[in-house]
Amino acid sequence: MESIEKINKKALHGKREIYFVFGLLLICFFVIFFIIMLDLKKKEEENNIVSVYVKEDADNIFTSKDNGVSWLDENIPEYFMTMENKEIRMDEGNVLIMLQNNGDDILIYGQEFRLFRWNKDMWIPCSMIDNFYFTQMAYLLYPGCSCQMQCNLQCYEYKRGKYLLTKNITKKDTDKKVELGIEFVIK
């Protein structure tokens, strides 16, 4: 027969093993939890949407986080582009945008859009599918007016992610070009 002392040592050793395994499991749980939280934070930052921007030149960029209701630095542009839905389903295929002219100039614009996809830390242009083109028509947008346009996403190669849709406009009777842009997410 084993002595009580040996039995107690074996029991104590068994408890230590259980505590050791439990401690390792607890550490693994916290490490996995921490990794998941970091990944969620990263995805949240990637999906942050600036909403609207207007780029007149390198020194004059306007940005809004609330679809043109207010502008950062209280710097309000004369014209901009907005959209109703900032999240588009993959199967929708069209983006409805609104061009707004609050300035004194007549604006000229066409049907062409450019689409960019966010990739880690930069915007990458999306390729257009073969045999697709924009009709080169010119439209006028008068002061104090707005218009709706649709961009057919199906003419681009796209997938789920964060996107930037841009459109160039020109002030009538000048050569001044302005780039309008809006961010959205395809889910």
Coordinates of N, CA and C in Angstrom, one line a residue, residues 31-118:
V31 N -5.4 35.7 -25.7 CA -4.6 36.0 -26.9 C -5.6 36.0 -28.1
I32 N -6.4 35.0 -28.2 CA -7.3 34.9 -29.4 C -8.3 36.1 -29.3
F33 N -8.8 36.4 -28.1 CA -9.8 37.5 -28.0 C -9.1 38.8 -28.4
F34 N -7.8 39.0 -28.0 CA -7.1 40.2 -28.4 C -6.9 40.3 -29.9
I35 N -6.6 39.2 -30.5 CA -6.4 39.2 -32.0 C -7.7 39.5 -32.7
I36 N -8.8 38.9 -32.2 CA -10.1 39.2 -32.9 C -10.5 40.7 -32.7
M37 N -10.2 41.3 -31.5 CA -10.5 42.7 -31.3 C -9.7 43.6 -32.2
L38 N -8.4 43.3 -32.4 CA -7.6 44.0 -33.3 C -8.1 43.9 -34.7
D39 N -8.5 42.8 -35.2 CA -9.0 42.6 -36.5 C -10.3 43.4 -36.7
L40 N -11.2 43.3 -35.7 CA -12.4 44.1 -35.8 C -12.2 45.6 -35.9
K41 N -11.2 46.1 -35.1 CA -10.8 47.5 -35.2 C -10.3 47.9 -36.5
K42 N -9.5 47.0 -37.1 CA -8.9 47.3 -38.4 C -10.0 47.3 -39.5
K43 N -10.9 46.4 -39.4 CA -12.0 46.4 -40.4 C -12.9 47.6 -40.2
E44 N -13.1 48.0 -39.0 CA -13.9 49.2 -38.7 C -13.2 50.5 -39.3
E45 N -11.9 50.6 -39.2 CA -11.2 51.7 -39.7 C -11.2 51.7 -41.3
E46 N -11.2 50.5 -41.9 CA -11.2 50.4 -43.3 C -12.6 50.9 -43.9
N47 N -13.6 50.6 -43.1 CA -15.0 51.0 -43.6 C -15.4 52.4 -43.1
N48 N -14.5 53.2 -42.5 CA -14.9 54.5 -42.1 C -15.1 55.3 -43.5
I49 N -16.1 56.0 -43.6 CA -16.5 56.7 -44.8 C -16.4 58.2 -44.6
V50 N -15.6 58.8 -45.5 CA -15.5 60.3 -45.5 C -16.7 60.8 -46.1
S51 N -17.4 60.1 -47.0 CA -18.6 60.5 -47.7 C -18.4 61.3 -48.9
V52 N -18.0 62.5 -48.7 CA -18.0 63.4 -49.9 C -16.7 64.2 -49.9
Y53 N -16.1 64.4 -51.0 CA -15.0 65.4 -51.1 C -15.0 66.1 -52.4
V54 N -14.5 67.3 -52.4 CA -14.4 68.1 -53.6 C -12.9 68.5 -53.7
K55 N -12.3 68.3 -54.8 CA -10.9 68.6 -55.0 C -10.8 69.6 -56.2
E56 N -10.5 70.9 -55.8 CA -10.4 71.9 -56.8 C -8.9 72.0 -57.3
D57 N -8.0 71.9 -56.4 CA -6.6 71.8 -56.7 C -5.9 71.2 -55.5
A58 N -4.6 71.1 -55.5 CA -3.9 70.4 -54.4 C -4.1 71.0 -53.1
D59 N -4.3 72.4 -53.1 CA -4.4 73.1 -51.8 C -5.8 73.3 -51.3
N60 N -6.8 72.9 -52.1 CA -8.2 73.2 -51.8 C -9.0 72.0 -51.9
I61 N -9.1 71.2 -50.8 CA -9.8 70.0 -50.8 C -10.9 70.1 -49.7
F62 N -12.1 69.9 -50.0 CA -13.3 70.0 -49.1 C -13.7 68.6 -48.7
T63 N -14.0 68.3 -47.4 CA -14.5 67.0 -47.0 C -15.7 67.1 -46.1
S64 N -16.6 66.2 -46.2 CA -17.8 66.1 -45.4 C -18.0 64.7 -44.9
K65 N -18.4 64.5 -43.7 CA -18.6 63.1 -43.2 C -20.1 62.9 -43.1
D66 N -21.0 63.8 -43.4 CA -22.4 63.6 -43.3 C -23.1 63.9 -44.5
N67 N -22.6 63.5 -45.7 CA -23.2 63.6 -47.0 C -23.5 65.0 -47.4
G68 N -22.6 66.0 -47.0 CA -22.7 67.3 -47.5 C -23.5 68.2 -46.6
V69 N -24.0 67.8 -45.5 CA -24.8 68.6 -44.6 C -23.8 69.6 -43.9
S70 N -22.7 69.1 -43.4 CA -21.7 70.0 -42.9 C -20.3 69.6 -43.4
W71 N -19.4 70.6 -43.4 CA -18.1 70.3 -44.0 C -17.0 70.6 -42.9
L72 N -15.9 69.8 -43.0 CA -14.8 70.0 -42.1 C -14.2 71.3 -42.3
D73 N -13.7 71.9 -41.2 CA -13.1 73.2 -41.3 C -14.0 74.3 -41.7
E74 N -15.3 74.0 -41.7 CA -16.3 75.0 -42.1 C -16.1 75.6 -43.4
N75 N -15.4 74.9 -44.3 CA -15.0 75.3 -45.6 C -16.1 74.6 -46.6
I76 N -17.0 75.4 -47.1 CA -18.1 74.8 -47.8 C -17.9 75.0 -49.3
P77 N -17.9 73.9 -50.1 CA -17.7 74.0 -51.5 C -19.0 74.5 -52.2
E78 N -18.8 75.1 -53.4 CA -19.9 75.6 -54.2 C -20.7 74.4 -54.9
Y79 N -20.1 73.3 -55.1 CA -20.7 72.1 -55.8 C -20.1 70.9 -55.2
F80 N -20.9 69.8 -55.2 CA -20.5 68.5 -54.7 C -21.4 67.4 -55.1
M81 N -21.0 66.2 -54.8 CA -21.8 65.0 -55.2 C -22.1 64.3 -53.9
T82 N -23.4 63.8 -53.8 CA -23.8 63.0 -52.7 C -24.5 61.7 -53.1
M83 N -24.8 60.8 -52.2 CA -25.5 59.6 -52.5 C -26.4 59.3 -51.3
E84 N -27.5 58.7 -51.5 CA -28.5 58.4 -50.5 C -28.0 57.2 -49.6
N85 N -27.5 56.1 -50.2 CA -27.1 54.9 -49.5 C -25.6 54.8 -49.6
K86 N -25.0 54.7 -48.4 CA -23.5 54.5 -48.3 C -23.1 53.1 -48.3
E87 N -24.1 52.2 -48.2 CA -23.8 50.7 -48.3 C -24.6 50.2 -49.5
I88 N -23.9 49.6 -50.4 CA -24.6 49.0 -51.6 C -24.4 47.5 -51.5
R89 N -25.5 46.8 -51.8 CA -25.4 45.3 -51.9 C -24.7 44.9 -53.2
M90 N -24.0 43.8 -53.1 CA -23.2 43.4 -54.3 C -24.1 43.2 -55.5
D91 N -25.3 42.8 -55.3 CA -26.2 42.5 -56.5 C -27.0 43.7 -57.0
E92 N -26.8 44.9 -56.3 CA -27.6 46.0 -56.8 C -27.1 46.5 -58.1
G93 N -25.8 46.7 -58.3 CA -25.3 47.0 -59.6 C -25.3 48.5 -60.0
N94 N -26.1 49.3 -59.4 CA -26.2 50.8 -59.7 C -26.0 51.6 -58.5
V95 N -25.4 52.8 -58.6 CA -25.2 53.7 -57.6 C -25.9 55.0 -58.0
L96 N -26.9 55.5 -57.2 CA -27.6 56.7 -57.6 C -26.9 57.9 -56.8
I97 N -26.5 58.9 -57.6 CA -25.8 60.0 -57.0 C -26.5 61.3 -57.3
M98 N -26.3 62.3 -56.6 CA -26.9 63.7 -56.8 C -25.7 64.7 -56.9
L99 N -25.7 65.4 -58.0 CA -24.8 66.5 -58.2 C -25.5 67.8 -57.8
Q100 N -24.8 68.6 -57.0 CA -25.4 69.8 -56.4 C -24.6 71.0 -56.8
N101 N -25.2 72.1 -57.4 CA -24.5 73.3 -57.7 C -25.0 74.4 -56.9
N102 N -24.3 74.8 -55.9 CA -24.7 75.9 -55.0 C -23.9 77.2 -55.4
G103 N -23.1 77.2 -56.4 CA -22.3 78.3 -56.8 C -23.0 79.2 -57.8
D104 N -22.2 80.1 -58.4 CA -22.7 81.1 -59.3 C -22.4 80.7 -60.8
D105 N -21.6 79.7 -61.0 CA -21.2 79.3 -62.3 C -22.0 78.1 -62.8
I106 N -22.2 78.1 -64.2 CA -22.8 76.9 -64.8 C -21.7 75.8 -64.9
L107 N -22.1 74.6 -64.6 CA -21.1 73.5 -64.6 C -21.4 72.6 -65.8
I108 N -20.3 72.1 -66.3 CA -20.4 71.1 -67.5 C -19.9 69.8 -66.9
Y109 N -20.7 68.7 -67.2 CA -20.3 67.4 -66.8 C -20.8 66.4 -67.8
G110 N -20.2 65.2 -67.8 CA -20.5 64.1 -68.7 C -21.1 62.9 -67.9
Q111 N -21.2 61.8 -68.7 CA -21.7 60.5 -68.0 C -20.6 59.7 -67.4
E112 N -19.3 60.0 -67.7 CA -18.2 59.2 -67.2 C -18.0 59.4 -65.7
F113 N -17.7 58.2 -65.0 CA -17.3 58.1 -63.7 C -16.0 57.3 -63.6
R114 N -15.3 57.5 -62.5 CA -14.1 56.6 -62.3 C -14.3 56.0 -60.9
L115 N -14.0 54.7 -60.8 CA -14.2 53.9 -59.6 C -12.9 53.4 -59.1
F116 N -12.7 53.6 -57.8 CA -11.5 53.2 -57.1 C -11.8 52.3 -55.9
R117 N -11.0 51.3 -55.6 CA -11.2 50.4 -54.5 C -10.1 50.7 -53.5
W118 N -10.5 50.7 -52.2 CA -9.5 51.0 -51.1 C -8.7 49.7 -50.9

